[in-house]
Amino acid sequence: MEVINIKGTDDTPSVTMDKDNGVFLIQGRSLPEDVTLFYQPILDWIAEYGNQTNDHTDMTFKLEYFNTASSKVLLDVLLKFEEIKNNGSDVTIKWCYREDEEDIKEAGEEYEDIVEVPFEYCECDEDWNIK
Protein backbone atom coordinates (compact mmCIF):
# COMPACT_ATOMS: atom_id res chain seq x y z
CA MET A 1 0.00 0.00 0.00
CA GLU A 2 1.10 3.50 -0.72
CA VAL A 3 2.10 5.51 2.36
CA ILE A 4 0.19 8.66 3.26
CA ASN A 5 2.52 11.26 4.70
CA ILE A 6 0.95 14.72 4.94
CA LYS A 7 2.89 17.54 6.55
CA GLY A 8 0.81 19.53 9.00
CA THR A 9 0.05 23.24 8.69
CA ASP A 10 -1.58 25.77 11.02
CA ASP A 11 -4.97 24.50 9.82
CA THR A 12 -4.37 20.85 8.99
CA PRO A 13 -2.88 17.99 10.97
CA SER A 14 0.10 15.94 9.96
CA VAL A 15 -1.04 12.49 8.90
CA THR A 16 0.97 9.32 8.53
CA MET A 17 -0.62 6.08 7.38
CA ASP A 18 2.17 3.56 6.88
CA LYS A 19 1.06 -0.08 6.88
CA ASP A 20 4.55 -1.56 6.45
CA ASN A 21 5.99 0.29 9.46
CA GLY A 22 2.79 0.11 11.53
CA VAL A 23 2.50 3.88 11.89
CA PHE A 24 -1.02 5.33 11.96
CA LEU A 25 -1.01 8.92 13.25
CA ILE A 26 -3.06 12.11 13.04
CA GLN A 27 -1.39 14.97 14.91
CA GLY A 28 -1.84 18.71 15.28
CA ARG A 29 -4.68 21.11 14.58
CA SER A 30 -7.60 20.18 12.36
CA LEU A 31 -9.61 23.01 10.90
CA PRO A 32 -9.18 22.60 7.15
CA GLU A 33 -11.13 24.90 4.88
CA ASP A 34 -12.59 21.87 3.07
CA VAL A 35 -12.70 19.01 5.56
CA THR A 36 -13.98 16.51 2.98
CA LEU A 37 -11.23 17.31 0.49
CA PHE A 38 -8.58 16.92 3.19
CA TYR A 39 -9.85 13.73 4.84
CA GLN A 40 -11.33 11.76 1.91
CA PRO A 41 -7.97 10.28 0.80
CA ILE A 42 -7.36 9.20 4.40
CA LEU A 43 -10.77 7.56 4.65
CA ASP A 44 -10.19 5.83 1.32
CA TRP A 45 -6.78 4.60 2.49
CA ILE A 46 -8.26 3.19 5.72
CA ALA A 47 -10.99 1.42 3.71
CA GLU A 48 -8.32 -0.18 1.51
CA TYR A 49 -6.22 -1.06 4.59
CA GLY A 50 -9.25 -2.89 5.96
CA ASN A 51 -8.92 -5.44 3.15
CA GLN A 52 -5.51 -6.59 4.43
CA THR A 53 -4.60 -5.34 7.88
CA ASN A 54 -1.57 -5.82 10.06
CA ASP A 55 -1.81 -8.24 12.98
CA HIS A 56 -2.34 -5.26 15.28
CA THR A 57 -3.17 -1.64 14.55
CA ASP A 58 -2.58 1.27 16.94
CA MET A 59 -4.30 4.34 15.49
CA THR A 60 -2.82 7.31 17.34
CA PHE A 61 -4.41 10.73 17.67
CA LYS A 62 -2.37 13.65 19.03
CA LEU A 63 -4.73 16.56 18.51
CA GLU A 64 -4.39 19.95 20.08
CA TYR A 65 -7.54 21.38 18.48
CA PHE A 66 -10.23 20.38 16.00
CA ASN A 67 -13.30 22.24 14.79
CA THR A 68 -16.86 20.95 14.49
CA ALA A 69 -16.50 19.89 10.85
CA SER A 70 -13.36 17.94 11.74
CA SER A 71 -15.07 16.26 14.69
CA LYS A 72 -17.57 14.64 12.30
CA VAL A 73 -14.90 13.32 9.96
CA LEU A 74 -12.75 12.13 12.89
CA LEU A 75 -15.77 10.07 13.92
CA ASP A 76 -15.85 8.70 10.35
CA VAL A 77 -12.18 7.70 10.75
CA LEU A 78 -12.96 5.96 14.03
CA LEU A 79 -15.96 4.19 12.51
CA LYS A 80 -13.70 2.84 9.75
CA PHE A 81 -11.41 1.36 12.39
CA GLU A 82 -14.45 -0.03 14.21
CA GLU A 83 -15.40 -1.78 10.96
CA ILE A 84 -11.88 -3.21 10.72
CA LYS A 85 -12.10 -4.46 14.31
CA ASN A 86 -15.54 -5.96 13.69
CA ASN A 87 -14.04 -7.89 10.78
CA GLY A 88 -11.68 -9.63 13.20
CA SER A 89 -8.61 -7.39 13.31
CA ASP A 90 -6.94 -6.22 16.52
CA VAL A 91 -7.33 -2.42 16.75
CA THR A 92 -6.56 0.04 19.54
CA ILE A 93 -7.11 3.80 19.50
CA LYS A 94 -4.35 5.71 21.29
CA TRP A 95 -5.86 9.07 22.22
CA CYS A 96 -3.12 11.43 23.34
CA TYR A 97 -3.69 14.79 24.98
CA ARG A 98 -1.61 17.39 26.70
CA GLU A 99 -1.91 17.89 30.44
CA ASP A 100 -3.61 21.27 30.07
CA GLU A 101 -6.09 20.10 27.40
CA GLU A 102 -8.76 18.20 29.32
CA ASP A 103 -11.31 19.08 26.64
CA ILE A 104 -9.36 16.96 24.15
CA LYS A 105 -9.35 14.04 26.58
CA GLU A 106 -13.11 14.46 27.08
CA ALA A 107 -13.65 14.45 23.31
CA GLY A 108 -11.84 11.11 23.16
CA GLU A 109 -14.07 9.77 25.93
CA GLU A 110 -17.13 10.86 23.95
CA TYR A 111 -15.84 9.08 20.85
CA GLU A 112 -15.11 5.99 22.94
CA ASP A 113 -18.78 5.92 23.99
CA ILE A 114 -19.81 5.84 20.31
CA VAL A 115 -17.41 3.36 18.70
CA GLU A 116 -16.70 -0.22 19.69
CA VAL A 117 -12.91 0.02 19.71
CA PRO A 118 -10.73 0.00 22.84
CA PHE A 119 -9.15 3.36 23.69
CA GLU A 120 -5.90 4.00 25.54
CA TYR A 121 -5.40 7.52 26.90
CA CYS A 122 -1.90 8.97 26.95
CA GLU A 123 -1.04 12.20 28.73
CA CYS A 124 1.78 13.99 26.92
CA ASP A 125 4.11 16.89 27.55
CA GLU A 126 4.32 19.95 25.29
CA ASP A 127 6.45 18.04 22.76
CA TRP A 128 3.96 15.15 22.60
CA ASN A 129 6.20 12.80 24.57
CA ILE A 130 4.06 10.38 26.56
CA LYS A 131 4.47 10.89 30.30
PDB file of C-alpha atoms in Angstrom:
ATOM      1  CA  MET A   1       0.000   0.000   0.000  1.00  0.00           C
ATOM      2  CA  GLU A   2       1.104   3.505  -0.717  1.00  0.00           C
ATOM      3  CA  VAL A   3       2.103   5.513   2.364  1.00  0.00           C
ATOM      4  CA  ILE A   4       0.187   8.658   3.263  1.00  0.00           C
ATOM      5  CA  ASN A   5       2.517  11.262   4.699  1.00  0.00           C
ATOM      6  CA  ILE A   6       0.948  14.716   4.945  1.00  0.00           C
ATOM      7  CA  LYS A   7       2.891  17.541   6.549  1.00  0.00           C
ATOM      8  CA  GLY A   8       0.810  19.535   9.003  1.00  0.00           C
ATOM      9  CA  THR A   9       0.047  23.241   8.689  1.00  0.00           C
ATOM     10  CA  ASP A  10      -1.575  25.766  11.021  1.00  0.00           C
ATOM     11  CA  ASP A  11      -4.973  24.501   9.821  1.00  0.00           C
ATOM     12  CA  THR A  12      -4.373  20.852   8.991  1.00  0.00           C
ATOM     13  CA  PRO A  13      -2.875  17.990  10.968  1.00  0.00           C
ATOM     14  CA  SER A  14       0.097  15.939   9.957  1.00  0.00           C
ATOM     15  CA  VAL A  15      -1.044  12.493   8.900  1.00  0.00           C
ATOM     16  CA  THR A  16       0.971   9.317   8.534  1.00  0.00           C
ATOM     17  CA  MET A  17      -0.620   6.077   7.383  1.00  0.00           C
ATOM     18  CA  ASP A  18       2.169   3.561   6.882  1.00  0.00           C
ATOM     19  CA  LYS A  19       1.063  -0.079   6.882  1.00  0.00           C
ATOM     20  CA  ASP A  20       4.555  -1.558   6.448  1.00  0.00           C
ATOM     21  CA  ASN A  21       5.994   0.287   9.460  1.00  0.00           C
ATOM     22  CA  GLY A  22       2.794   0.109  11.532  1.00  0.00           C
ATOM     23  CA  VAL A  23       2.498   3.882  11.892  1.00  0.00           C
ATOM     24  CA  PHE A  24      -1.021   5.334  11.956  1.00  0.00           C
ATOM     25  CA  LEU A  25      -1.012   8.918  13.246  1.00  0.00           C
ATOM     26  CA  ILE A  26      -3.059  12.111  13.041  1.00  0.00           C
ATOM     27  CA  GLN A  27      -1.386  14.969  14.912  1.00  0.00           C
ATOM     28  CA  GLY A  28      -1.844  18.712  15.283  1.00  0.00           C
ATOM     29  CA  ARG A  29      -4.681  21.108  14.583  1.00  0.00           C
ATOM     30  CA  SER A  30      -7.598  20.176  12.360  1.00  0.00           C
ATOM     31  CA  LEU A  31      -9.612  23.009  10.900  1.00  0.00           C
ATOM     32  CA  PRO A  32      -9.179  22.599   7.151  1.00  0.00           C
ATOM     33  CA  GLU A  33     -11.128  24.900   4.880  1.00  0.00           C
ATOM     34  CA  ASP A  34     -12.591  21.866   3.066  1.00  0.00           C
ATOM     35  CA  VAL A  35     -12.696  19.012   5.558  1.00  0.00           C
ATOM     36  CA  THR A  36     -13.977  16.513   2.978  1.00  0.00           C
ATOM     37  CA  LEU A  37     -11.231  17.310   0.493  1.00  0.00           C
ATOM     38  CA  PHE A  38      -8.577  16.919   3.192  1.00  0.00           C
ATOM     39  CA  TYR A  39      -9.851  13.726   4.840  1.00  0.00           C
ATOM     40  CA  GLN A  40     -11.326  11.761   1.906  1.00  0.00           C
ATOM     41  CA  PRO A  41      -7.968  10.282   0.795  1.00  0.00           C
ATOM     42  CA  ILE A  42      -7.356   9.204   4.396  1.00  0.00           C
ATOM     43  CA  LEU A  43     -10.774   7.559   4.655  1.00  0.00           C
ATOM     44  CA  ASP A  44     -10.193   5.832   1.316  1.00  0.00           C
ATOM     45  CA  TRP A  45      -6.782   4.602   2.493  1.00  0.00           C
ATOM     46  CA  ILE A  46      -8.261   3.188   5.715  1.00  0.00           C
ATOM     47  CA  ALA A  47     -10.992   1.420   3.715  1.00  0.00           C
ATOM     48  CA  GLU A  48      -8.316  -0.184   1.513  1.00  0.00           C
ATOM     49  CA  TYR A  49      -6.225  -1.059   4.587  1.00  0.00           C
ATOM     50  CA  GLY A  50      -9.252  -2.887   5.965  1.00  0.00           C
ATOM     51  CA  ASN A  51      -8.915  -5.438   3.154  1.00  0.00           C
ATOM     52  CA  GLN A  52      -5.509  -6.594   4.429  1.00  0.00           C
ATOM     53  CA  THR A  53      -4.604  -5.335   7.885  1.00  0.00           C
ATOM     54  CA  ASN A  54      -1.567  -5.817  10.055  1.00  0.00           C
ATOM     55  CA  ASP A  55      -1.805  -8.241  12.977  1.00  0.00           C
ATOM     56  CA  HIS A  56      -2.335  -5.264  15.276  1.00  0.00           C
ATOM     57  CA  THR A  57      -3.172  -1.641  14.551  1.00  0.00           C
ATOM     58  CA  ASP A  58      -2.578   1.272  16.944  1.00  0.00           C
ATOM     59  CA  MET A  59      -4.304   4.343  15.493  1.00  0.00           C
ATOM     60  CA  THR A  60      -2.816   7.312  17.344  1.00  0.00           C
ATOM     61  CA  PHE A  61      -4.410  10.732  17.667  1.00  0.00           C
ATOM     62  CA  LYS A  62      -2.371  13.648  19.028  1.00  0.00           C
ATOM     63  CA  LEU A  63      -4.727  16.559  18.511  1.00  0.00           C
ATOM     64  CA  GLU A  64      -4.388  19.955  20.076  1.00  0.00           C
ATOM     65  CA  TYR A  65      -7.540  21.376  18.478  1.00  0.00           C
ATOM     66  CA  PHE A  66     -10.234  20.378  16.005  1.00  0.00           C
ATOM     67  CA  ASN A  67     -13.300  22.235  14.788  1.00  0.00           C
ATOM     68  CA  THR A  68     -16.861  20.952  14.488  1.00  0.00           C
ATOM     69  CA  ALA A  69     -16.497  19.889  10.846  1.00  0.00           C
ATOM     70  CA  SER A  70     -13.357  17.939  11.745  1.00  0.00           C
ATOM     71  CA  SER A  71     -15.073  16.261  14.691  1.00  0.00           C
ATOM     72  CA  LYS A  72     -17.566  14.640  12.304  1.00  0.00           C
ATOM     73  CA  VAL A  73     -14.901  13.320   9.959  1.00  0.00           C
ATOM     74  CA  LEU A  74     -12.755  12.134  12.889  1.00  0.00           C
ATOM     75  CA  LEU A  75     -15.767  10.066  13.918  1.00  0.00           C
ATOM     76  CA  ASP A  76     -15.847   8.698  10.354  1.00  0.00           C
ATOM     77  CA  VAL A  77     -12.182   7.701  10.746  1.00  0.00           C
ATOM     78  CA  LEU A  78     -12.958   5.963  14.030  1.00  0.00           C
ATOM     79  CA  LEU A  79     -15.957   4.188  12.514  1.00  0.00           C
ATOM     80  CA  LYS A  80     -13.703   2.843   9.745  1.00  0.00           C
ATOM     81  CA  PHE A  81     -11.410   1.361  12.394  1.00  0.00           C
ATOM     82  CA  GLU A  82     -14.446  -0.033  14.212  1.00  0.00           C
ATOM     83  CA  GLU A  83     -15.398  -1.782  10.962  1.00  0.00           C
ATOM     84  CA  ILE A  84     -11.877  -3.209  10.719  1.00  0.00           C
ATOM     85  CA  LYS A  85     -12.102  -4.455  14.309  1.00  0.00           C
ATOM     86  CA  ASN A  86     -15.539  -5.963  13.688  1.00  0.00           C
ATOM     87  CA  ASN A  87     -14.036  -7.892  10.776  1.00  0.00           C
ATOM     88  CA  GLY A  88     -11.675  -9.633  13.196  1.00  0.00           C
ATOM     89  CA  SER A  89      -8.610  -7.392  13.314  1.00  0.00           C
ATOM     90  CA  ASP A  90      -6.941  -6.218  16.520  1.00  0.00           C
ATOM     91  CA  VAL A  91      -7.330  -2.418  16.746  1.00  0.00           C
ATOM     92  CA  THR A  92      -6.565   0.040  19.540  1.00  0.00           C
ATOM     93  CA  ILE A  93      -7.114   3.798  19.501  1.00  0.00           C
ATOM     94  CA  LYS A  94      -4.353   5.707  21.292  1.00  0.00           C
ATOM     95  CA  TRP A  95      -5.864   9.065  22.224  1.00  0.00           C
ATOM     96  CA  CYS A  96      -3.118  11.433  23.338  1.00  0.00           C
ATOM     97  CA  TYR A  97      -3.690  14.785  24.983  1.00  0.00           C
ATOM     98  CA  ARG A  98      -1.608  17.393  26.701  1.00  0.00           C
ATOM     99  CA  GLU A  99      -1.907  17.885  30.437  1.00  0.00           C
ATOM    100  CA  ASP A 100      -3.612  21.274  30.065  1.00  0.00           C
ATOM    101  CA  GLU A 101      -6.089  20.097  27.405  1.00  0.00           C
ATOM    102  CA  GLU A 102      -8.757  18.196  29.324  1.00  0.00           C
ATOM    103  CA  ASP A 103     -11.314  19.075  26.642  1.00  0.00           C
ATOM    104  CA  ILE A 104      -9.362  16.957  24.148  1.00  0.00           C
ATOM    105  CA  LYS A 105      -9.352  14.037  26.578  1.00  0.00           C
ATOM    106  CA  GLU A 106     -13.106  14.462  27.083  1.00  0.00           C
ATOM    107  CA  ALA A 107     -13.647  14.448  23.310  1.00  0.00           C
ATOM    108  CA  GLY A 108     -11.838  11.106  23.164  1.00  0.00           C
ATOM    109  CA  GLU A 109     -14.072   9.768  25.929  1.00  0.00           C
ATOM    110  CA  GLU A 110     -17.132  10.859  23.949  1.00  0.00           C
ATOM    111  CA  TYR A 111     -15.842   9.078  20.849  1.00  0.00           C
ATOM    112  CA  GLU A 112     -15.113   5.987  22.943  1.00  0.00           C
ATOM    113  CA  ASP A 113     -18.779   5.920  23.987  1.00  0.00           C
ATOM    114  CA  ILE A 114     -19.810   5.839  20.307  1.00  0.00           C
ATOM    115  CA  VAL A 115     -17.409   3.362  18.702  1.00  0.00           C
ATOM    116  CA  GLU A 116     -16.699  -0.224  19.687  1.00  0.00           C
ATOM    117  CA  VAL A 117     -12.906   0.019  19.706  1.00  0.00           C
ATOM    118  CA  PRO A 118     -10.731   0.002  22.836  1.00  0.00           C
ATOM    119  CA  PHE A 119      -9.152   3.361  23.686  1.00  0.00           C
ATOM    120  CA  GLU A 120      -5.900   3.996  25.537  1.00  0.00           C
ATOM    121  CA  TYR A 121      -5.398   7.519  26.897  1.00  0.00           C
ATOM    122  CA  CYS A 122      -1.902   8.974  26.947  1.00  0.00           C
ATOM    123  CA  GLU A 123      -1.038  12.198  28.730  1.00  0.00           C
ATOM    124  CA  CYS A 124       1.779  13.993  26.916  1.00  0.00           C
ATOM    125  CA  ASP A 125       4.107  16.890  27.546  1.00  0.00           C
ATOM    126  CA  GLU A 126       4.316  19.955  25.291  1.00  0.00           C
ATOM    127  CA  ASP A 127       6.454  18.039  22.755  1.00  0.00           C
ATOM    128  CA  TRP A 128       3.956  15.147  22.603  1.00  0.00           C
ATOM    129  CA  ASN A 129       6.197  12.803  24.568  1.00  0.00           C
ATOM    130  CA  ILE A 130       4.059  10.382  26.564  1.00  0.00           C
ATOM    131  CA  LYS A 131       4.473  10.887  30.302  1.00  0.00           C
TER     132      LYS A 131
END
